[in-house]
Amino acid sequence: MLSASHGEAFQTLAKTFGPASVKAAGDELVVSSGPVERRWAWTGRGLSTCGLRDLRSGNEWIEQAGDPRADWDFPGLTEGDAKVLSLTARESDDEGFTTRHLEVVAEIEYPQTGVALKYVVWAYPDAPGLRSQIWLKGAPKSGAAATAAGNGVSIGVVSGKAHQIPAKMPEIALVPAYQTSNLYHGKEVELKIEGMNHDRDYRAMLTWWDTGNSGRRTQSVSVLSMDAESAVQVVPPTVLPSRRDDLLPAEVGFDIPAEVRVGDMVRVKVKREAGVNAHLFEFWVFEEGAAPAGLSLNGDPQRIAELKKNAPDGYHLAAYLDCGGMAAARPRPLAGTGNRVDCLPVDGCKLTAFGYYNDTQHRHTPEHHLYREEVLKDSSVDWASVLFAEKEQGGGIAWVKESHKCVNRAGVDTGAFISDAAGLHNTGSALSAADLQPNEYRWCWATWTVLYPENTQWSRELAMKQFDRARFPVDPDRDVFVKANTWGSGNSGDESMAMAAEKEVLKEIDSAANLGIDVLQIDDGWQCGRQKPPNKARAWQVREDWYPNGWATVREAALKKKLKLGLWTAAYAELDDLKRNYDDGGFVTWKYDFASMGNYNHLYAHWSKLRAFLLYTGHRARMAVDVTENAPRFGYFWARDFGCVWLSNRKPENPPNTIPKPTLMLRENRELARYVNLNKFELPIQNFQRVNKTASDAHLYGHAYEVALGLMGIPTFFQTTYYYDAAARTEIRELLNVYKQQRQALYNRYVFAIGDEPDGAAWSGFQWVDPGADEGYLLVFRERQSPERTKRLALRFVDAGEPLRVANLRTGKTGNVVADGDGTVGFRIDDAADFLFLKYQRNGPGQ
């Protein structure tokens, strides 16, 4: 151990909770989960890591002195000498949101800056790591940060290339520079307006002009909802003004329609109706209300001043885009503050970065994978949620940001991983000086420090999943279910919303119960805010035209069928709205959609609301957050203590990007299984016989296959299930019956991918493993184009030459197999586009 003495910082403290323990004396703090131990030394300015040991292997990771100040660094906030106010330890389960653990809290004061810091360590008994988190409060004496990071309204480019009109063209001399460049696209220029406030109105404006000498351009404008399922044409096909007719650029304006505003973002499509292409010169947005303090807009200063002056009464200019000056295809990520939340004085390791992508609705293509994993070649990486540090011999460290960061969306100050001579640094706190409160501690992003004793892929994955299970546990009474959702069969927003009507829900209650589904979730459309015209004053109350008795009729019908109910809400529904519908409808599974968290106040408000709601229900309700869009939502490593994650929307026809392709669904689920537990993710099941046959080969797979694609997670029928015919219902009901007999055992295990990457002709699948048990499960898929009836697959945690007793859960047949010298086992599937669902027992009789 490396340490330096700074007096008696700590009074003697010793406490245990099972194998987890904490010991403190003098200037040393030691916390252990049983398998893993971390040591800190008091430096006079904070706690600095001086030891990190894997007690299973004896491997010590710290071989150099840590930061002489502290593991954390908040410039302007944690300056000068510090003093320990208290050090405490207790058993906790975070008010029921996580597994019971030993919680260690060091409260530290920085008199020079007027800031107090709370350093919290969670030691889960027998877990392969520790979780640490910093909380801050105070009224900083220095100007460390003048304003909090905010998002406001922004305009992003989805499709369109920037183009400058050539200097030789006559248009150049007729208009200002900002109207001589544009965005163009062969079919349509698409923009995104993000950061809108749900209780304000918005008006958009654009300029267009028919430049050049090609065929005359005719263009239209449509505004679409965030998920592209609702659309309104706001500007009909219009012939653009042209210099050839002595006309200058025209300004066109339109209000953002209420029917497409569910979240904080809408899509705007400028479509070519006639002419060589679609193009656009300027685009800007007026927002209802006064301009916020400090609003800064990019663009020609004179043009910005002119637009501000011309804002409609009661509005202000909120965002401006000089289209030709915009080369980026995506909105820029939110900037980080550079605050450091953790530090490990570790060097000499191979570093690998990992992260998951969000926007799953637009990644369902062969080219787009669900994760990114790369050996770190530079000194830092800003897209990763996990950094693996491994020695050639001696295992590894998995360092995890518990944040909403995704590879393709940085989120709110999620920072970076940095490697230098001093070791490894985890930056990005979410919280800035301007977000501090003088009398309330507020959290920063937490860190998991997870150790694995062997430098193998399997050991790495198992350690991640074991700690993930401790942090986000599964409760069999509330987290284990098969679910149906009313939205997924409609080919437009109106069609999907219509399925939330009481008469449709009553039919679905009968259908879902008949299939063996546990929960029916009523999606968007049930609320007064969806009436035409919408009733904004009662937006989240159940609409009387569809539900004359409120929730009573469907609640009673579900009770008779022993079916539970779930409900969809948009994230801007208030806490009282959630409580009222819970009380009236008894909904146990919820979908929390269209969240967008662009600053710390958004993060804290959503986090606080969801905690308060779930505590109100006594943890009887569970909340699904989602990663379907590219907005900064909840991500993959944060907020699963509220329930689970809705992975993706898969629909039969529209939007086209959501049409399910079995190979890609299988690949996505395998990729998701890389480092998280699939039973905290809702995996979509779509009726393959209703899928567009020209866009997908789904119809060539059976109904049992489509359902099996969801069995490794939370099976979620994203569809109207009463469309299934009698034969399909029998096929599905039989498989669900088999699955539910084994479901409890499946949920108590960890899921690993086996076989080859799906490509349409592969053998691929999943293995459920409990390292301490002799029994496990297998789900093996033979894809439609595979010519092989037999295949040998490597299994995890099965030794070479080990005999296995195998039972086919679908047919009841049993047999004996022996793993060969490389740990592979032979399988047989006679028909392509079929699968095996097996239970195996280790140490069974060989043959």
Tab-separated table of C-alpha atoms in Angstrom, residues 365-693:
chain	number	residue	atom	x	y	z
A	365	THR	CA	-29.439	-2.296	-41.282
A	366	PRO	CA	-26.570	-4.679	-42.048
A	367	GLU	CA	-24.106	-1.781	-41.874
A	368	HIS	CA	-25.107	-0.543	-38.418
A	369	HIS	CA	-24.092	-2.519	-35.358
A	370	LEU	CA	-25.357	-1.991	-31.814
A	371	TYR	CA	-21.978	-1.575	-30.156
A	372	ARG	CA	-18.488	-0.242	-30.773
A	373	GLU	CA	-15.447	-1.892	-29.221
A	374	GLU	CA	-11.886	-0.844	-30.042
A	375	VAL	CA	-8.397	-1.138	-28.611
A	376	LEU	CA	-7.457	2.353	-27.423
A	377	LYS	CA	-4.728	3.828	-29.597
A	378	ASP	CA	-4.829	7.420	-28.368
A	379	SER	CA	-4.536	8.828	-24.870
A	380	SER	CA	-8.266	9.439	-24.508
A	381	VAL	CA	-11.658	8.279	-25.742
A	382	ASP	CA	-14.863	10.320	-25.470
A	383	TRP	CA	-17.472	7.952	-26.974
A	384	ALA	CA	-17.110	4.979	-24.610
A	385	SER	CA	-19.135	3.979	-21.560
A	386	VAL	CA	-16.639	1.296	-20.516
A	387	LEU	CA	-12.849	1.137	-20.441
A	388	PHE	CA	-11.202	-2.269	-20.018
A	389	ALA	CA	-7.637	-2.309	-18.674
A	390	GLU	CA	-5.928	-5.704	-18.910
A	391	LYS	CA	-2.547	-7.159	-18.153
A	392	GLU	CA	-1.075	-9.939	-20.247
A	393	GLN	CA	-1.278	-12.103	-17.161
A	394	GLY	CA	-3.392	-11.095	-14.214
A	395	GLY	CA	-6.902	-10.326	-15.391
A	396	GLY	CA	-8.466	-6.953	-15.925
A	397	ILE	CA	-10.439	-3.946	-14.768
A	398	ALA	CA	-13.777	-2.917	-16.249
A	399	TRP	CA	-14.307	0.780	-15.558
A	400	VAL	CA	-17.891	1.826	-16.249
A	401	LYS	CA	-19.508	5.251	-16.487
A	402	GLU	CA	-22.980	4.945	-14.945
A	403	SER	CA	-24.398	7.592	-17.244
A	404	HIS	CA	-26.646	8.065	-20.270
A	405	LYS	CA	-23.706	8.251	-22.682
A	406	CYS	CA	-24.068	6.381	-25.969
A	407	VAL	CA	-21.505	6.060	-28.735
A	408	ASN	CA	-23.529	8.361	-30.971
A	409	ARG	CA	-24.833	10.719	-28.283
A	410	ALA	CA	-22.552	12.156	-25.618
A	411	GLY	CA	-25.319	13.461	-23.370
A	412	VAL	CA	-24.777	15.820	-20.451
A	413	ASP	CA	-21.108	16.114	-19.533
A	414	THR	CA	-20.333	12.409	-19.728
A	415	GLY	CA	-16.691	13.264	-20.270
A	416	ALA	CA	-13.965	10.877	-21.403
A	417	PHE	CA	-11.569	8.190	-20.299
A	418	ILE	CA	-7.973	9.456	-20.277
A	419	SER	CA	-4.705	7.556	-19.899
A	420	ASP	CA	-1.452	9.297	-19.015
A	421	ALA	CA	1.650	8.790	-16.893
A	422	ALA	CA	-0.387	9.321	-13.716
A	423	GLY	CA	-2.812	6.518	-14.580
A	424	LEU	CA	-6.419	6.351	-15.714
A	425	HIS	CA	-8.878	9.224	-15.369
A	426	ASN	CA	-12.676	9.198	-15.655
A	427	THR	CA	-13.952	12.690	-16.461
A	428	GLY	CA	-17.455	14.068	-16.844
A	429	SER	CA	-19.648	14.739	-13.832
A	430	ALA	CA	-23.014	15.924	-15.257
A	431	LEU	CA	-23.023	18.488	-12.451
A	432	SER	CA	-21.469	21.938	-12.897
A	433	ALA	CA	-20.963	24.734	-10.396
A	434	ALA	CA	-24.080	26.527	-11.622
A	435	ASP	CA	-26.192	23.446	-10.836
A	436	LEU	CA	-25.186	23.322	-7.163
A	437	GLN	CA	-27.696	23.939	-4.397
A	438	PRO	CA	-26.580	25.359	-1.042
A	439	ASN	CA	-28.606	22.948	1.120
A	440	GLU	CA	-29.083	19.860	-1.053
A	441	TYR	CA	-26.512	17.340	-2.199
A	442	ARG	CA	-26.765	16.594	-5.921
A	443	TRP	CA	-25.224	13.580	-7.618
A	444	CYS	CA	-22.586	13.248	-10.286
A	445	TRP	CA	-22.227	10.303	-12.643
A	446	ALA	CA	-21.184	7.190	-10.742
A	447	THR	CA	-18.348	4.788	-11.579
A	448	TRP	CA	-18.173	0.999	-11.404
A	449	THR	CA	-14.737	-0.492	-10.779
A	450	VAL	CA	-15.094	-4.168	-11.646
A	451	LEU	CA	-12.261	-6.731	-11.543
A	452	TYR	CA	-12.010	-10.069	-13.301
A	453	PRO	CA	-9.234	-12.556	-12.456
A	454	GLU	CA	-8.629	-14.014	-15.926
A	455	ASN	CA	-7.748	-12.138	-19.079
A	456	THR	CA	-10.425	-13.809	-21.232
A	457	GLN	CA	-13.496	-12.505	-23.023
A	458	TRP	CA	-15.771	-14.808	-21.054
A	459	SER	CA	-14.332	-13.706	-17.710
A	460	ARG	CA	-14.741	-10.063	-18.732
A	461	GLU	CA	-18.372	-10.557	-19.763
A	462	LEU	CA	-19.267	-12.552	-16.661
A	463	ALA	CA	-17.819	-9.946	-14.290
A	464	MET	CA	-19.727	-7.167	-16.042
A	465	LYS	CA	-22.997	-9.092	-15.854
A	466	GLN	CA	-22.503	-10.093	-12.231
A	467	PHE	CA	-21.977	-6.499	-11.174
A	468	ASP	CA	-24.766	-5.325	-13.468
A	469	ARG	CA	-27.125	-7.788	-11.741
A	470	ALA	CA	-26.139	-6.484	-8.307
A	471	ARG	CA	-26.632	-2.866	-9.352
A	472	PHE	CA	-29.867	-3.505	-11.295
A	473	PRO	CA	-31.440	-6.591	-9.711
A	474	VAL	CA	-34.365	-8.603	-11.030
A	475	ASP	CA	-37.330	-9.067	-8.703
A	476	PRO	CA	-39.394	-12.101	-9.798
A	477	ASP	CA	-42.599	-10.534	-8.472
A	478	ARG	CA	-42.354	-7.385	-10.578
A	479	ASP	CA	-39.708	-7.821	-13.302
A	480	VAL	CA	-40.628	-11.185	-14.800
A	481	PHE	CA	-43.389	-11.036	-17.414
A	482	VAL	CA	-44.405	-11.506	-21.042
A	483	LYS	CA	-45.857	-8.296	-22.379
A	484	ALA	CA	-47.994	-7.013	-25.241
A	485	ASN	CA	-48.219	-3.384	-26.370
A	486	THR	CA	-51.049	-1.913	-28.449
A	487	TRP	CA	-48.982	0.331	-30.755
A	488	GLY	CA	-46.947	-1.833	-33.078
A	489	SER	CA	-49.363	-3.013	-35.799
A	490	GLY	CA	-50.519	0.367	-37.096
A	491	ASN	CA	-48.993	1.781	-40.249
A	492	SER	CA	-49.523	5.384	-39.180
A	493	GLY	CA	-49.711	7.262	-35.930
A	494	ASP	CA	-53.496	7.480	-36.211
A	495	GLU	CA	-53.827	3.728	-36.816
A	496	SER	CA	-51.627	2.894	-33.853
A	497	MET	CA	-53.366	5.348	-31.543
A	498	ALA	CA	-56.736	3.905	-32.506
A	499	MET	CA	-55.696	0.619	-30.882
A	500	ALA	CA	-55.677	2.383	-27.501
A	501	ALA	CA	-59.462	2.806	-27.602
A	502	GLU	CA	-61.396	0.887	-24.950
A	503	LYS	CA	-63.176	-1.334	-27.496
A	504	GLU	CA	-59.818	-2.396	-28.960
A	505	VAL	CA	-58.199	-2.876	-25.569
A	506	LEU	CA	-61.029	-5.167	-24.474
A	507	LYS	CA	-60.440	-7.341	-27.547
A	508	GLU	CA	-56.720	-7.375	-26.827
A	509	ILE	CA	-57.292	-8.391	-23.214
A	510	ASP	CA	-59.070	-11.527	-24.420
A	511	SER	CA	-56.423	-12.235	-27.060
A	512	ALA	CA	-53.395	-11.645	-24.854
A	513	ALA	CA	-54.781	-13.767	-22.032
A	514	ASN	CA	-55.543	-16.571	-24.493
A	515	LEU	CA	-51.926	-16.571	-25.720
A	516	GLY	CA	-50.468	-16.707	-22.198
A	517	ILE	CA	-49.234	-13.106	-22.114
A	518	ASP	CA	-48.966	-11.589	-18.615
A	519	VAL	CA	-49.289	-7.835	-19.239
A	520	LEU	CA	-51.126	-5.697	-21.790
A	521	GLN	CA	-49.760	-2.180	-22.123
A	522	ILE	CA	-51.987	0.573	-23.529
A	523	ASP	CA	-49.844	2.839	-25.671
A	524	ASP	CA	-50.292	6.389	-26.939
A	525	GLY	CA	-53.826	7.559	-27.807
A	526	TRP	CA	-55.721	6.946	-24.559
A	527	GLN	CA	-55.266	10.483	-23.194
A	528	CYS	CA	-57.245	13.709	-23.589
A	529	GLY	CA	-54.160	15.277	-25.112
A	530	ARG	CA	-54.778	13.086	-28.186
A	531	GLN	CA	-58.374	14.159	-28.752
A	532	LYS	CA	-59.035	16.321	-31.784
A	533	PRO	CA	-58.673	19.103	-30.928
A	534	PRO	CA	-56.382	18.100	-28.039
A	535	ASN	CA	-57.492	18.988	-24.545
A	536	LYS	CA	-54.251	20.415	-23.171
A	537	ALA	CA	-55.748	21.271	-19.778
A	538	ARG	CA	-56.503	17.580	-19.144
A	539	ALA	CA	-53.718	16.178	-21.319
A	540	TRP	CA	-52.967	13.086	-19.200
A	541	GLN	CA	-56.465	12.195	-18.097
A	542	VAL	CA	-58.234	9.303	-19.806
A	543	ARG	CA	-60.446	10.534	-22.640
A	544	GLU	CA	-64.190	10.205	-22.006
A	545	ASP	CA	-65.123	9.599	-25.661
A	546	TRP	CA	-63.197	6.311	-25.608
A	547	TYR	CA	-63.457	5.433	-21.911
A	548	PRO	CA	-66.856	6.573	-20.587
A	549	ASN	CA	-66.231	4.796	-17.269
A	550	GLY	CA	-62.608	5.857	-17.017
A	551	TRP	CA	-60.256	2.926	-16.506
A	552	ALA	CA	-62.850	0.872	-14.621
A	553	THR	CA	-64.098	-1.260	-17.523
A	554	VAL	CA	-60.707	-2.417	-18.819
A	555	ARG	CA	-59.402	-2.858	-15.286
A	556	GLU	CA	-62.260	-5.185	-14.413
A	557	ALA	CA	-61.924	-7.092	-17.710
A	558	ALA	CA	-58.201	-7.620	-17.151
A	559	LEU	CA	-58.784	-8.788	-13.591
A	560	LYS	CA	-61.232	-11.440	-14.806
A	561	LYS	CA	-58.622	-12.733	-17.254
A	562	LYS	CA	-55.844	-12.577	-14.616
A	563	LEU	CA	-54.001	-10.134	-16.861
A	564	LYS	CA	-52.037	-7.142	-15.607
A	565	LEU	CA	-52.189	-3.755	-17.313
A	566	GLY	CA	-49.474	-1.342	-18.380
A	567	LEU	CA	-49.565	2.231	-19.655
A	568	TRP	CA	-47.581	4.522	-21.941
A	569	THR	CA	-46.872	8.166	-21.120
A	570	ALA	CA	-44.636	10.793	-22.591
A	571	ALA	CA	-41.874	11.980	-20.290
A	572	TYR	CA	-43.398	15.423	-19.777
A	573	ALA	CA	-46.410	13.977	-17.922
A	574	GLU	CA	-46.289	15.325	-14.382
A	575	LEU	CA	-45.830	13.221	-11.266
A	576	ASP	CA	-49.467	13.783	-10.291
A	577	ASP	CA	-50.544	12.477	-13.712
A	578	LEU	CA	-48.599	9.271	-13.140
A	579	LYS	CA	-50.018	8.851	-9.651
A	580	ARG	CA	-53.618	9.452	-10.736
A	581	ASN	CA	-53.491	6.907	-13.546
A	582	TYR	CA	-51.751	4.381	-11.319
A	583	ASP	CA	-54.480	4.754	-8.700
A	584	ASP	CA	-57.323	4.601	-11.221
A	585	GLY	CA	-55.971	1.956	-13.591
A	586	GLY	CA	-53.672	-0.154	-11.438
A	587	PHE	CA	-50.995	-0.149	-14.159
A	588	VAL	CA	-47.882	-2.081	-13.171
A	589	THR	CA	-45.619	-1.678	-16.213
A	590	TRP	CA	-45.101	1.757	-17.698
A	591	LYS	CA	-43.343	3.095	-20.746
A	592	TYR	CA	-41.688	6.488	-20.270
A	593	ASP	CA	-41.252	7.824	-23.785
A	594	PHE	CA	-39.751	10.847	-25.534
A	595	ALA	CA	-37.509	11.946	-22.689
A	596	SER	CA	-34.801	14.370	-23.751
A	597	MET	CA	-32.225	15.421	-21.214
A	598	GLY	CA	-30.013	18.205	-22.464
A	599	ASN	CA	-28.827	19.658	-19.161
A	600	TYR	CA	-28.423	18.697	-15.535
A	601	ASN	CA	-31.782	20.066	-14.468
A	602	HIS	CA	-33.476	17.775	-16.993
A	603	LEU	CA	-31.530	14.779	-15.702
A	604	TYR	CA	-32.286	15.544	-12.087
A	605	ALA	CA	-35.969	16.282	-12.717
A	606	HIS	CA	-36.623	13.009	-14.568
A	607	TRP	CA	-34.598	10.997	-12.067
A	608	SER	CA	-36.409	12.598	-9.123
A	609	LYS	CA	-39.865	12.171	-10.678
A	610	LEU	CA	-39.387	8.500	-11.485
A	611	ARG	CA	-38.012	7.731	-8.026
A	612	ALA	CA	-40.893	9.555	-6.388
A	613	PHE	CA	-43.463	7.742	-8.531
A	614	LEU	CA	-42.064	4.261	-7.958
A	615	LEU	CA	-41.810	4.903	-4.240
A	616	TYR	CA	-45.444	6.078	-4.323
A	617	THR	CA	-46.421	2.700	-5.793
A	618	GLY	CA	-44.425	0.828	-3.187
A	619	HIS	CA	-42.246	-0.484	-6.037
A	620	ARG	CA	-45.242	-2.366	-7.418
A	621	ALA	CA	-44.942	-0.466	-10.720
A	622	ARG	CA	-41.958	-0.713	-13.056
A	623	MET	CA	-40.863	1.827	-15.640
A	624	ALA	CA	-39.345	1.140	-19.055
A	625	VAL	CA	-37.113	3.863	-20.448
A	626	ASP	CA	-35.955	3.684	-24.059
A	627	VAL	CA	-33.037	4.072	-26.467
A	628	THR	CA	-34.989	4.146	-29.735
A	629	GLU	CA	-34.082	7.704	-30.763
A	630	ASN	CA	-30.876	9.747	-30.863
A	631	ALA	CA	-32.011	12.308	-28.312
A	632	PRO	CA	-30.046	12.268	-25.016
A	633	ARG	CA	-32.266	9.835	-23.123
A	634	PHE	CA	-31.358	7.236	-20.501
A	635	GLY	CA	-28.771	5.102	-22.266
A	636	TYR	CA	-27.770	1.560	-21.299
A	637	PHE	CA	-25.914	1.918	-17.971
A	638	TRP	CA	-28.210	4.312	-16.102
A	639	ALA	CA	-31.806	4.229	-14.761
A	640	ARG	CA	-32.389	0.485	-15.050
A	641	ASP	CA	-33.067	0.568	-11.297
A	642	PHE	CA	-36.438	2.043	-12.331
A	643	GLY	CA	-37.322	-1.070	-14.318
A	644	CYS	CA	-35.975	-1.937	-17.748
A	645	VAL	CA	-35.091	-0.567	-21.183
A	646	TRP	CA	-37.304	-0.617	-24.277
A	647	LEU	CA	-34.780	-1.595	-26.936
A	648	SER	CA	-36.459	-0.943	-30.284
A	649	ASN	CA	-39.649	-0.540	-32.282
A	650	ARG	CA	-40.288	-3.114	-34.996
A	651	LYS	CA	-43.377	-2.598	-37.176
A	652	PRO	CA	-44.714	-4.515	-40.190
A	653	GLU	CA	-44.859	-1.734	-42.772
A	654	ASN	CA	-44.276	1.807	-41.602
A	655	PRO	CA	-41.996	3.577	-40.824
A	656	PRO	CA	-39.811	1.635	-43.290
A	657	ASN	CA	-36.771	1.795	-41.006
A	658	THR	CA	-38.619	-0.244	-38.357
A	659	ILE	CA	-39.563	-3.192	-40.590
A	660	PRO	CA	-38.181	-6.267	-38.781
A	661	LYS	CA	-35.523	-8.437	-40.369
A	662	PRO	CA	-34.982	-11.689	-38.433
A	663	THR	CA	-31.237	-11.824	-39.029
A	664	LEU	CA	-30.744	-8.292	-37.750
A	665	MET	CA	-33.031	-8.837	-34.745
A	666	LEU	CA	-30.975	-11.890	-33.788
A	667	ARG	CA	-27.725	-9.987	-34.289
A	668	GLU	CA	-28.907	-7.008	-32.251
A	669	ASN	CA	-29.914	-9.202	-29.314
A	670	ARG	CA	-26.544	-10.981	-29.419
A	671	GLU	CA	-24.687	-7.669	-29.505
A	672	LEU	CA	-26.768	-6.288	-26.660
A	673	ALA	CA	-25.874	-9.368	-24.607
A	674	ARG	CA	-22.200	-8.405	-24.786
A	675	TYR	CA	-21.931	-6.696	-21.388
A	676	VAL	CA	-25.436	-6.231	-19.954
A	677	ASN	CA	-28.145	-8.596	-18.733
A	678	LEU	CA	-30.814	-9.099	-21.371
A	679	ASN	CA	-33.572	-9.710	-18.828
A	680	LYS	CA	-33.559	-5.964	-18.143
A	681	PHE	CA	-34.434	-5.214	-21.796
A	682	GLU	CA	-37.795	-5.474	-23.549
A	683	LEU	CA	-37.172	-7.264	-26.854
A	684	PRO	CA	-39.779	-6.755	-29.599
A	685	ILE	CA	-41.863	-9.556	-31.123
A	686	GLN	CA	-43.660	-8.712	-34.360
A	687	ASN	CA	-46.145	-10.797	-36.360
A	688	PHE	CA	-43.879	-11.930	-39.192
A	689	GLN	CA	-46.772	-12.859	-41.480
A	690	ARG	CA	-47.883	-9.219	-41.604
A	691	VAL	CA	-44.430	-7.838	-42.418
A	692	ASN	CA	-43.787	-6.211	-45.799
A	693	LYS	CA	-42.663	-9.133	-47.976
